[in-house]
Amino acid sequence: MTTSETSNLDILQQQDPDVYAALKGEEQRQKSGIELIPSENYTFPEVLATLGSVFTNKYSEGYPGRRYYGGQQYTDQIETLARDRAKAVFKCEHANVQPLSGSAMNQAVYLGLLEPGDTIMAMDLSHGGHLTHGAPVSHMGKLFNFVRYVTNPVDGSIDYDQVRKDALEHKPKMVLCGYTSYPRDIDYEKFKAIADEVGAITMTDASHFGGLVAGQSMRNPFDFGFDIVTTTTHKSLRGPRGGMVLCKKEFASKIDKSVFPGLQGGPHMNAIAGIAVTLKRAQTQGFKDYAEQVLVNSKTLADELMQRQASLITGGTDNHMMVVDTMASYGLDGRVAEETLDKVNITTNKQIIPDDPLPPLRPSGIRIGTPAATARGMNEADMRQLGEWIDRCLRSPEDEAVLGEIQGAVETFCEKFPVPGL
Ligand SMILES: *Cc1c(COP(=O)(O)O)cnc(C)c1O
């Protein structure tokens, strides 16, 4: 840590001991537990430095070279760096790095390229889609006519025959793929062929696996002719909280106008500085190795759980996450499973499974992912150990002795793996 950061923390401690104490508590929580929520990660130390920097003081409405306020020589530099690096990393023609987060990024795409009432095909929330993919409780779900596709009950993969049938029937203006809880890769060729048949725009929301596309361990939708790819920057990419819209040149001007002034005002330049440094990291061999290890770890953990007779949705994983049917495996609903694992410092999240008979706050499963654990340097042997702990916990949720023993073991284990930036 530099002296100025240390002194800023000293000032925080003096000025506001309550917030300081919570910050220290959260640091300790992140150090002494294993983070397995698939959408979370530990960002790079240099990202923490940019987020707490003077870029947070600056208003930069507009885009580099065309701003509504003066004093933009350095903000223009970092936004241009971020955009150029995004284009290089994702092999695309245009990048907008201003969306304030993932939800705003998707809203900007729909509102910029479509008219209210237009039809969009996207994955159903309960089968793995995101809230912003037209869930009825979301504003977007009310503004646009979403047709939701599901997974097939046989192997749990997306039912492409049904997607095609629905597309021919409903003639969507946009076909959207991407997920928040789906342990398989996407068949981009099939989606593209279906969209072409009905003349729809193709969009992938790569929020969860954007870092794995960047690190080249998962396929890039642009290699299959996709028009738009969106991704959050804080999940597998390990950057600051934010979103990016990546697209073909023909959509560039509509996307830029939709983000600003259509949807947002001033961009968060401290976050954009963080995105720039993240995308520099993403071009290194170290990041490629990281992305590969995330997948190896995910497969290893899934394998360990299945060897112990846990039931995984789709019977495994092709990506960084798995969904465990805790009801079928252990007779525990997802809430109890999540709370039991919390007791031993293993953080997961309860998760609805396809056609879940149980309600969202007490669903049938949990979701587990490896991006954060891998960022701390955990490998295959560590995943096998984790699998054993998870399985033992969920088999004895009431046994305080077992839980206490595992909690102690997890804390000791965590000491071997420093949290990046701490
Ligand atoms: C996380 C996520 C988002 C939304 O990101 P926020 O930053 O939480 O708004 C959008 N789409 C998908 C698929 C996601 O996983």
PDB file of C-alpha atoms in Angstrom, residues 28-35 42 344-347 376 378 410-411 414:
ATOM      1  CA  GLN A  28     -11.559 -10.375   7.541  1.00  0.00           C
ATOM      2  CA  ARG A  29     -14.635 -12.188   6.191  1.00  0.00           C
ATOM      3  CA  GLN A  30     -13.119 -12.307   2.717  1.00  0.00           C
ATOM      4  CA  LYS A  31      -9.826 -13.625   4.100  1.00  0.00           C
ATOM      5  CA  SER A  32     -11.179 -16.326   6.381  1.00  0.00           C
ATOM      6  CA  GLY A  33     -13.803 -17.875   4.130  1.00  0.00           C
ATOM      7  CA  ILE A  34     -13.999 -19.562   0.737  1.00  0.00           C
ATOM      8  CA  GLU A  35     -15.997 -17.608  -1.798  1.00  0.00           C
ATOM      9  CA  TYR A  42     -11.377 -10.781  -5.974  1.00  0.00           C
ATOM     10  CA  VAL A 344     -18.262 -23.300   7.998  1.00  0.00           C
ATOM     11  CA  ASN A 345     -17.163 -20.141   6.114  1.00  0.00           C
ATOM     12  CA  ILE A 346     -18.033 -21.511   2.668  1.00  0.00           C
ATOM     13  CA  THR A 347     -20.139 -18.978   0.779  1.00  0.00           C
ATOM     14  CA  ARG A 376      -6.650 -16.982  -4.589  1.00  0.00           C
ATOM     15  CA  MET A 378      -6.513 -22.806  -5.333  1.00  0.00           C
ATOM     16  CA  VAL A 410     -11.503 -23.982   6.505  1.00  0.00           C
ATOM     17  CA  GLU A 411     -10.046 -21.054   8.451  1.00  0.00           C
ATOM     18  CA  CYS A 414      -7.605 -20.032   3.998  1.00  0.00           C
TER      19      CYS A 414
END
